Amino acid sequence: MTAKKKILSKEDIVSIYMNQVLEKGEKPKSVYHFAKENDFTEAEFYTFFGTLEGLEKEIFKLFFTNTIDLLHKNTDYREYNMKNKMLSFYFTFFEVLTANRSYVLQSLKLNRNPLKNLVQLTLLRDSFKEYVSEILTDDYRIEQEKLQKFQEKGIQESAWLQLMLTIKFWMDDASAAFEKTDIFIEKSVNASFELMNVAPMNHLIDLGKFLFKEKIYSK
């Protein structure tokens, strides 16, 4: 009796794709090649994704979704203020990235054109900006409008830029357990909230010193 073929899930296809990229050091040429090489049909692929590029974007969105799921398992998280929620997000998100570091590094460096590599992050960008809007408290909204005249959109964009800078720092981090990335996260989040509160810029100066030290001693 012929064994019944397993029905592939979205997560199965993602896992197969990530493994293939890592093992071969390149992306599949087409959906046809990807399906044929891994013994499933194009129809199975198209059940979940429209293109290989769409699958690549979904992988980074899944990293985000897994992060949010982990955060909500902590019963104390919902009581955190905005700053502590952001710190919790960063530390958890980079734990997820670290668990998939080989794929992240390879996928974000495969194309010589950095902008084409960053296209993979578009769904992550949308999800992260929505997250920032959700955790943005009324106190910060009022502060921004009253003292800095920033729109909520501006806060989302600056938060995204900060996340991108942190990803770049993490990709270049060669320290044990990526402890320098942890330091960078704490200092950069502190600095951004200092600016949002229009408070003394001690944390911003602290971040500047840390980055300067890293550039000098890493050469």
PDB file of C-alpha atoms in Angstrom:
ATOM      1  CA  MET A   1       0.000   0.000   0.000  1.00  0.00           C
ATOM      2  CA  THR A   2       1.390   3.394  -1.011  1.00  0.00           C
ATOM      3  CA  ALA A   3       2.065   5.713   1.904  1.00  0.00           C
ATOM      4  CA  LYS A   4      -0.077   8.813   1.928  1.00  0.00           C
ATOM      5  CA  LYS A   5       1.945  11.889   1.003  1.00  0.00           C
ATOM      6  CA  LYS A   6       2.223  14.474   3.751  1.00  0.00           C
ATOM      7  CA  ILE A   7       0.276  17.677   3.174  1.00  0.00           C
ATOM      8  CA  LEU A   8       2.753  20.544   3.333  1.00  0.00           C
ATOM      9  CA  SER A   9       2.041  23.501   5.579  1.00  0.00           C
ATOM     10  CA  LYS A  10       3.215  27.074   5.129  1.00  0.00           C
ATOM     11  CA  GLU A  11       5.860  26.496   7.794  1.00  0.00           C
ATOM     12  CA  ASP A  12       7.077  23.353   5.994  1.00  0.00           C
ATOM     13  CA  ILE A  13       7.708  25.275   2.774  1.00  0.00           C
ATOM     14  CA  VAL A  14       9.457  28.066   4.682  1.00  0.00           C
ATOM     15  CA  SER A  15      11.721  25.533   6.414  1.00  0.00           C
ATOM     16  CA  ILE A  16      12.526  23.754   3.134  1.00  0.00           C
ATOM     17  CA  TYR A  17      13.353  27.069   1.463  1.00  0.00           C
ATOM     18  CA  MET A  18      15.616  28.260   4.284  1.00  0.00           C
ATOM     19  CA  ASN A  19      17.487  24.957   4.345  1.00  0.00           C
ATOM     20  CA  GLN A  20      17.982  24.974   0.575  1.00  0.00           C
ATOM     21  CA  VAL A  21      19.339  28.524   0.567  1.00  0.00           C
ATOM     22  CA  LEU A  22      21.779  27.599   3.335  1.00  0.00           C
ATOM     23  CA  GLU A  23      22.907  24.332   1.789  1.00  0.00           C
ATOM     24  CA  LYS A  24      23.307  25.608  -1.777  1.00  0.00           C
ATOM     25  CA  GLY A  25      24.382  29.151  -0.988  1.00  0.00           C
ATOM     26  CA  GLU A  26      21.943  30.568  -3.516  1.00  0.00           C
ATOM     27  CA  LYS A  27      18.245  31.088  -4.097  1.00  0.00           C
ATOM     28  CA  PRO A  28      16.224  28.714  -6.321  1.00  0.00           C
ATOM     29  CA  LYS A  29      15.975  29.870  -9.933  1.00  0.00           C
ATOM     30  CA  SER A  30      12.184  29.590  -9.996  1.00  0.00           C
ATOM     31  CA  VAL A  31       9.165  28.152  -8.217  1.00  0.00           C
ATOM     32  CA  TYR A  32       9.316  25.245 -10.698  1.00  0.00           C
ATOM     33  CA  HIS A  33      12.911  24.383  -9.769  1.00  0.00           C
ATOM     34  CA  PHE A  34      12.256  24.852  -6.057  1.00  0.00           C
ATOM     35  CA  ALA A  35       9.237  22.531  -6.080  1.00  0.00           C
ATOM     36  CA  LYS A  36      10.843  19.887  -8.288  1.00  0.00           C
ATOM     37  CA  GLU A  37      14.058  19.748  -6.249  1.00  0.00           C
ATOM     38  CA  ASN A  38      12.067  19.235  -3.053  1.00  0.00           C
ATOM     39  CA  ASP A  39       9.452  16.782  -4.296  1.00  0.00           C
ATOM     40  CA  PHE A  40       6.285  18.840  -4.054  1.00  0.00           C
ATOM     41  CA  THR A  41       4.090  20.547  -6.642  1.00  0.00           C
ATOM     42  CA  GLU A  42       3.946  24.157  -7.742  1.00  0.00           C
ATOM     43  CA  ALA A  43       0.271  24.089  -6.763  1.00  0.00           C
ATOM     44  CA  GLU A  44       1.281  23.339  -3.161  1.00  0.00           C
ATOM     45  CA  PHE A  45       3.625  26.319  -3.210  1.00  0.00           C
ATOM     46  CA  TYR A  46       0.997  28.656  -4.649  1.00  0.00           C
ATOM     47  CA  THR A  47      -1.433  27.691  -1.904  1.00  0.00           C
ATOM     48  CA  PHE A  48       0.599  29.904   0.424  1.00  0.00           C
ATOM     49  CA  PHE A  49       2.843  32.160  -1.695  1.00  0.00           C
ATOM     50  CA  GLY A  50       2.566  33.977  -5.007  1.00  0.00           C
ATOM     51  CA  THR A  51       6.301  34.203  -5.731  1.00  0.00           C
ATOM     52  CA  LEU A  52       9.660  33.232  -4.264  1.00  0.00           C
ATOM     53  CA  GLU A  53      10.132  36.893  -3.375  1.00  0.00           C
ATOM     54  CA  GLY A  54       6.868  36.796  -1.450  1.00  0.00           C
ATOM     55  CA  LEU A  55       8.100  33.775   0.478  1.00  0.00           C
ATOM     56  CA  GLU A  56      11.337  35.585   1.362  1.00  0.00           C
ATOM     57  CA  LYS A  57       9.362  38.525   2.722  1.00  0.00           C
ATOM     58  CA  GLU A  58       7.120  36.186   4.695  1.00  0.00           C
ATOM     59  CA  ILE A  59      10.119  34.607   6.426  1.00  0.00           C
ATOM     60  CA  PHE A  60      11.098  37.896   8.056  1.00  0.00           C
ATOM     61  CA  LYS A  61       7.479  38.587   8.937  1.00  0.00           C
ATOM     62  CA  LEU A  62       7.366  35.171  10.641  1.00  0.00           C
ATOM     63  CA  PHE A  63      10.393  36.177  12.723  1.00  0.00           C
ATOM     64  CA  PHE A  64       8.340  39.182  13.854  1.00  0.00           C
ATOM     65  CA  THR A  65       5.205  37.105  14.505  1.00  0.00           C
ATOM     66  CA  ASN A  66       7.182  34.586  16.578  1.00  0.00           C
ATOM     67  CA  THR A  67       8.592  37.481  18.602  1.00  0.00           C
ATOM     68  CA  ILE A  68       5.148  38.887  19.378  1.00  0.00           C
ATOM     69  CA  ASP A  69       3.875  35.421  20.324  1.00  0.00           C
ATOM     70  CA  LEU A  70       6.754  34.997  22.777  1.00  0.00           C
ATOM     71  CA  LEU A  71       6.170  38.457  24.271  1.00  0.00           C
ATOM     72  CA  HIS A  72       2.505  37.764  24.938  1.00  0.00           C
ATOM     73  CA  LYS A  73       3.367  34.545  26.762  1.00  0.00           C
ATOM     74  CA  ASN A  74       4.878  36.761  29.458  1.00  0.00           C
ATOM     75  CA  THR A  75       1.929  37.817  31.615  1.00  0.00           C
ATOM     76  CA  ASP A  76       3.825  40.883  32.865  1.00  0.00           C
ATOM     77  CA  TYR A  77       4.416  42.235  29.361  1.00  0.00           C
ATOM     78  CA  ARG A  78       1.014  43.914  28.973  1.00  0.00           C
ATOM     79  CA  GLU A  79       1.699  45.973  32.108  1.00  0.00           C
ATOM     80  CA  TYR A  80       5.016  47.322  30.803  1.00  0.00           C
ATOM     81  CA  ASN A  81       5.320  50.941  29.751  1.00  0.00           C
ATOM     82  CA  MET A  82       6.203  51.751  26.144  1.00  0.00           C
ATOM     83  CA  LYS A  83       9.946  51.833  26.721  1.00  0.00           C
ATOM     84  CA  ASN A  84      10.047  48.435  28.441  1.00  0.00           C
ATOM     85  CA  LYS A  85       7.801  46.920  25.776  1.00  0.00           C
ATOM     86  CA  MET A  86      10.222  48.155  23.128  1.00  0.00           C
ATOM     87  CA  LEU A  87      13.232  46.792  24.999  1.00  0.00           C
ATOM     88  CA  SER A  88      11.450  43.448  25.432  1.00  0.00           C
ATOM     89  CA  PHE A  89      10.653  43.391  21.738  1.00  0.00           C
ATOM     90  CA  TYR A  90      14.270  44.077  20.763  1.00  0.00           C
ATOM     91  CA  PHE A  91      15.813  41.473  23.024  1.00  0.00           C
ATOM     92  CA  THR A  92      13.270  38.825  22.001  1.00  0.00           C
ATOM     93  CA  PHE A  93      13.420  39.671  18.286  1.00  0.00           C
ATOM     94  CA  PHE A  94      17.197  39.370  18.218  1.00  0.00           C
ATOM     95  CA  GLU A  95      17.009  36.045  20.043  1.00  0.00           C
ATOM     96  CA  VAL A  96      14.770  34.858  17.195  1.00  0.00           C
ATOM     97  CA  LEU A  97      17.185  36.267  14.595  1.00  0.00           C
ATOM     98  CA  THR A  98      20.145  34.666  16.355  1.00  0.00           C
ATOM     99  CA  ALA A  99      18.404  31.286  16.221  1.00  0.00           C
ATOM    100  CA  ASN A 100      18.262  31.805  12.445  1.00  0.00           C
ATOM    101  CA  ARG A 101      21.473  33.812  12.070  1.00  0.00           C
ATOM    102  CA  SER A 102      23.016  31.786   9.229  1.00  0.00           C
ATOM    103  CA  TYR A 103      19.952  32.275   7.042  1.00  0.00           C
ATOM    104  CA  VAL A 104      19.569  35.971   7.909  1.00  0.00           C
ATOM    105  CA  LEU A 105      23.208  36.763   7.137  1.00  0.00           C
ATOM    106  CA  GLN A 106      23.163  34.825   3.881  1.00  0.00           C
ATOM    107  CA  SER A 107      19.828  36.116   2.625  1.00  0.00           C
ATOM    108  CA  LEU A 108      20.682  39.761   3.344  1.00  0.00           C
ATOM    109  CA  LYS A 109      24.013  39.491   1.541  1.00  0.00           C
ATOM    110  CA  LEU A 110      23.195  37.284  -1.473  1.00  0.00           C
ATOM    111  CA  ASN A 111      22.573  40.157  -3.859  1.00  0.00           C
ATOM    112  CA  ARG A 112      25.340  42.643  -4.536  1.00  0.00           C
ATOM    113  CA  ASN A 113      22.753  45.404  -4.524  1.00  0.00           C
ATOM    114  CA  PRO A 114      21.930  46.033  -0.817  1.00  0.00           C
ATOM    115  CA  LEU A 115      18.585  47.605  -1.718  1.00  0.00           C
ATOM    116  CA  LYS A 116      17.435  44.385  -3.392  1.00  0.00           C
ATOM    117  CA  ASN A 117      18.344  42.446  -0.269  1.00  0.00           C
ATOM    118  CA  LEU A 118      16.342  44.864   1.869  1.00  0.00           C
ATOM    119  CA  VAL A 119      13.192  44.273  -0.204  1.00  0.00           C
ATOM    120  CA  GLN A 120      12.830  41.104   1.877  1.00  0.00           C
ATOM    121  CA  LEU A 121      12.127  43.281   4.908  1.00  0.00           C
ATOM    122  CA  THR A 122       9.053  45.095   3.547  1.00  0.00           C
ATOM    123  CA  LEU A 123       6.485  42.942   5.399  1.00  0.00           C
ATOM    124  CA  LEU A 124       8.603  43.114   8.554  1.00  0.00           C
ATOM    125  CA  ARG A 125       8.640  46.914   8.175  1.00  0.00           C
ATOM    126  CA  ASP A 126       4.856  47.113   7.899  1.00  0.00           C
ATOM    127  CA  SER A 127       4.341  44.818  10.891  1.00  0.00           C
ATOM    128  CA  PHE A 128       6.900  46.629  13.048  1.00  0.00           C
ATOM    129  CA  LYS A 129       5.446  50.065  12.292  1.00  0.00           C
ATOM    130  CA  GLU A 130       1.997  48.780  13.234  1.00  0.00           C
ATOM    131  CA  TYR A 131       3.468  47.400  16.468  1.00  0.00           C
ATOM    132  CA  VAL A 132       5.041  50.775  17.308  1.00  0.00           C
ATOM    133  CA  SER A 133       1.669  52.441  16.784  1.00  0.00           C
ATOM    134  CA  GLU A 134      -0.018  49.904  19.070  1.00  0.00           C
ATOM    135  CA  ILE A 135       2.380  50.415  21.983  1.00  0.00           C
ATOM    136  CA  LEU A 136       2.561  54.203  21.550  1.00  0.00           C
ATOM    137  CA  THR A 137       0.940  55.611  24.674  1.00  0.00           C
ATOM    138  CA  ASP A 138      -1.116  58.781  24.868  1.00  0.00           C
ATOM    139  CA  ASP A 139       1.622  60.422  26.964  1.00  0.00           C
ATOM    140  CA  TYR A 140       4.121  60.085  24.134  1.00  0.00           C
ATOM    141  CA  ARG A 141       1.604  61.208  21.523  1.00  0.00           C
ATOM    142  CA  ILE A 142       0.901  64.387  23.504  1.00  0.00           C
ATOM    143  CA  GLU A 143       4.597  64.978  24.123  1.00  0.00           C
ATOM    144  CA  GLN A 144       5.393  64.662  20.436  1.00  0.00           C
ATOM    145  CA  GLU A 145       2.605  66.984  19.311  1.00  0.00           C
ATOM    146  CA  LYS A 146       3.260  69.574  21.990  1.00  0.00           C
ATOM    147  CA  LEU A 147       7.035  69.808  22.026  1.00  0.00           C
ATOM    148  CA  GLN A 148       8.409  68.354  18.822  1.00  0.00           C
ATOM    149  CA  LYS A 149       5.440  68.446  16.421  1.00  0.00           C
ATOM    150  CA  PHE A 150       6.168  64.931  15.224  1.00  0.00           C
ATOM    151  CA  GLN A 151       3.418  62.943  13.605  1.00  0.00           C
ATOM    152  CA  GLU A 152       2.845  59.351  14.652  1.00  0.00           C
ATOM    153  CA  LYS A 153       4.134  58.366  11.227  1.00  0.00           C
ATOM    154  CA  GLY A 154       7.423  60.077  12.005  1.00  0.00           C
ATOM    155  CA  ILE A 155       7.798  58.067  15.199  1.00  0.00           C
ATOM    156  CA  GLN A 156       7.148  54.849  13.275  1.00  0.00           C
ATOM    157  CA  GLU A 157       9.725  55.719  10.610  1.00  0.00           C
ATOM    158  CA  SER A 158      12.400  56.671  13.138  1.00  0.00           C
ATOM    159  CA  ALA A 159      11.714  53.454  15.084  1.00  0.00           C
ATOM    160  CA  TRP A 160      12.112  51.446  11.868  1.00  0.00           C
ATOM    161  CA  LEU A 161      15.404  53.172  11.083  1.00  0.00           C
ATOM    162  CA  GLN A 162      16.613  52.333  14.581  1.00  0.00           C
ATOM    163  CA  LEU A 163      15.680  48.681  14.081  1.00  0.00           C
ATOM    164  CA  MET A 164      17.536  48.609  10.752  1.00  0.00           C
ATOM    165  CA  LEU A 165      20.655  50.085  12.351  1.00  0.00           C
ATOM    166  CA  THR A 166      20.445  47.463  15.094  1.00  0.00           C
ATOM    167  CA  ILE A 167      20.137  44.642  12.557  1.00  0.00           C
ATOM    168  CA  LYS A 168      23.247  45.989  10.785  1.00  0.00           C
ATOM    169  CA  PHE A 169      25.121  46.197  14.101  1.00  0.00           C
ATOM    170  CA  TRP A 170      24.072  42.624  14.997  1.00  0.00           C
ATOM    171  CA  MET A 171      25.164  41.324  11.583  1.00  0.00           C
ATOM    172  CA  ASP A 172      28.651  42.764  12.165  1.00  0.00           C
ATOM    173  CA  ASP A 173      28.831  41.780  15.844  1.00  0.00           C
ATOM    174  CA  ALA A 174      31.538  39.189  16.558  1.00  0.00           C
ATOM    175  CA  SER A 175      31.297  39.335  20.355  1.00  0.00           C
ATOM    176  CA  ALA A 176      30.489  36.249  22.444  1.00  0.00           C
ATOM    177  CA  ALA A 177      26.715  35.701  22.752  1.00  0.00           C
ATOM    178  CA  PHE A 178      26.375  38.979  20.807  1.00  0.00           C
ATOM    179  CA  GLU A 179      26.725  40.856  24.070  1.00  0.00           C
ATOM    180  CA  LYS A 180      27.703  44.061  22.248  1.00  0.00           C
ATOM    181  CA  THR A 181      24.373  43.974  20.414  1.00  0.00           C
ATOM    182  CA  ASP A 182      22.611  43.781  23.801  1.00  0.00           C
ATOM    183  CA  ILE A 183      24.540  46.855  24.924  1.00  0.00           C
ATOM    184  CA  PHE A 184      23.714  48.641  21.672  1.00  0.00           C
ATOM    185  CA  ILE A 185      20.000  47.837  22.078  1.00  0.00           C
ATOM    186  CA  GLU A 186      19.842  49.204  25.594  1.00  0.00           C
ATOM    187  CA  LYS A 187      21.763  52.363  24.784  1.00  0.00           C
ATOM    188  CA  SER A 188      19.932  53.107  21.514  1.00  0.00           C
ATOM    189  CA  VAL A 189      16.445  52.534  23.000  1.00  0.00           C
ATOM    190  CA  ASN A 190      17.346  54.698  26.000  1.00  0.00           C
ATOM    191  CA  ALA A 191      18.605  57.409  23.668  1.00  0.00           C
ATOM    192  CA  SER A 192      15.480  57.363  21.498  1.00  0.00           C
ATOM    193  CA  PHE A 193      13.197  57.684  24.517  1.00  0.00           C
ATOM    194  CA  GLU A 194      15.285  60.516  25.899  1.00  0.00           C
ATOM    195  CA  LEU A 195      14.687  62.372  22.645  1.00  0.00           C
ATOM    196  CA  MET A 196      10.974  61.583  22.695  1.00  0.00           C
ATOM    197  CA  ASN A 197      10.744  63.010  26.189  1.00  0.00           C
ATOM    198  CA  VAL A 198      12.902  66.031  25.310  1.00  0.00           C
ATOM    199  CA  ALA A 199      14.917  65.194  28.418  1.00  0.00           C
ATOM    200  CA  PRO A 200      18.662  65.624  29.049  1.00  0.00           C
ATOM    201  CA  MET A 201      20.624  63.742  26.406  1.00  0.00           C
ATOM    202  CA  ASN A 202      22.756  61.595  28.705  1.00  0.00           C
ATOM    203  CA  HIS A 203      21.722  58.355  27.015  1.00  0.00           C
ATOM    204  CA  LEU A 204      22.330  59.781  23.537  1.00  0.00           C
ATOM    205  CA  ILE A 205      25.841  60.824  24.558  1.00  0.00           C
ATOM    206  CA  ASP A 206      26.350  57.371  26.080  1.00  0.00           C
ATOM    207  CA  LEU A 207      25.320  55.723  22.796  1.00  0.00           C
ATOM    208  CA  GLY A 208      27.699  57.999  20.866  1.00  0.00           C
ATOM    209  CA  LYS A 209      30.590  57.043  23.117  1.00  0.00           C
ATOM    210  CA  PHE A 210      29.807  53.341  22.697  1.00  0.00           C
ATOM    211  CA  LEU A 211      29.692  53.570  18.887  1.00  0.00           C
ATOM    212  CA  PHE A 212      32.889  55.666  18.773  1.00  0.00           C
ATOM    213  CA  LYS A 213      34.673  53.122  20.973  1.00  0.00           C
ATOM    214  CA  GLU A 214      33.489  50.256  18.775  1.00  0.00           C
ATOM    215  CA  LYS A 215      34.765  51.951  15.598  1.00  0.00           C
ATOM    216  CA  ILE A 216      38.150  52.788  17.116  1.00  0.00           C
ATOM    217  CA  TYR A 217      38.935  49.453  18.768  1.00  0.00           C
ATOM    218  CA  SER A 218      37.448  47.177  16.100  1.00  0.00           C
ATOM    219  CA  LYS A 219      39.913  48.401  13.450  1.00  0.00           C
TER     220      LYS A 219
END
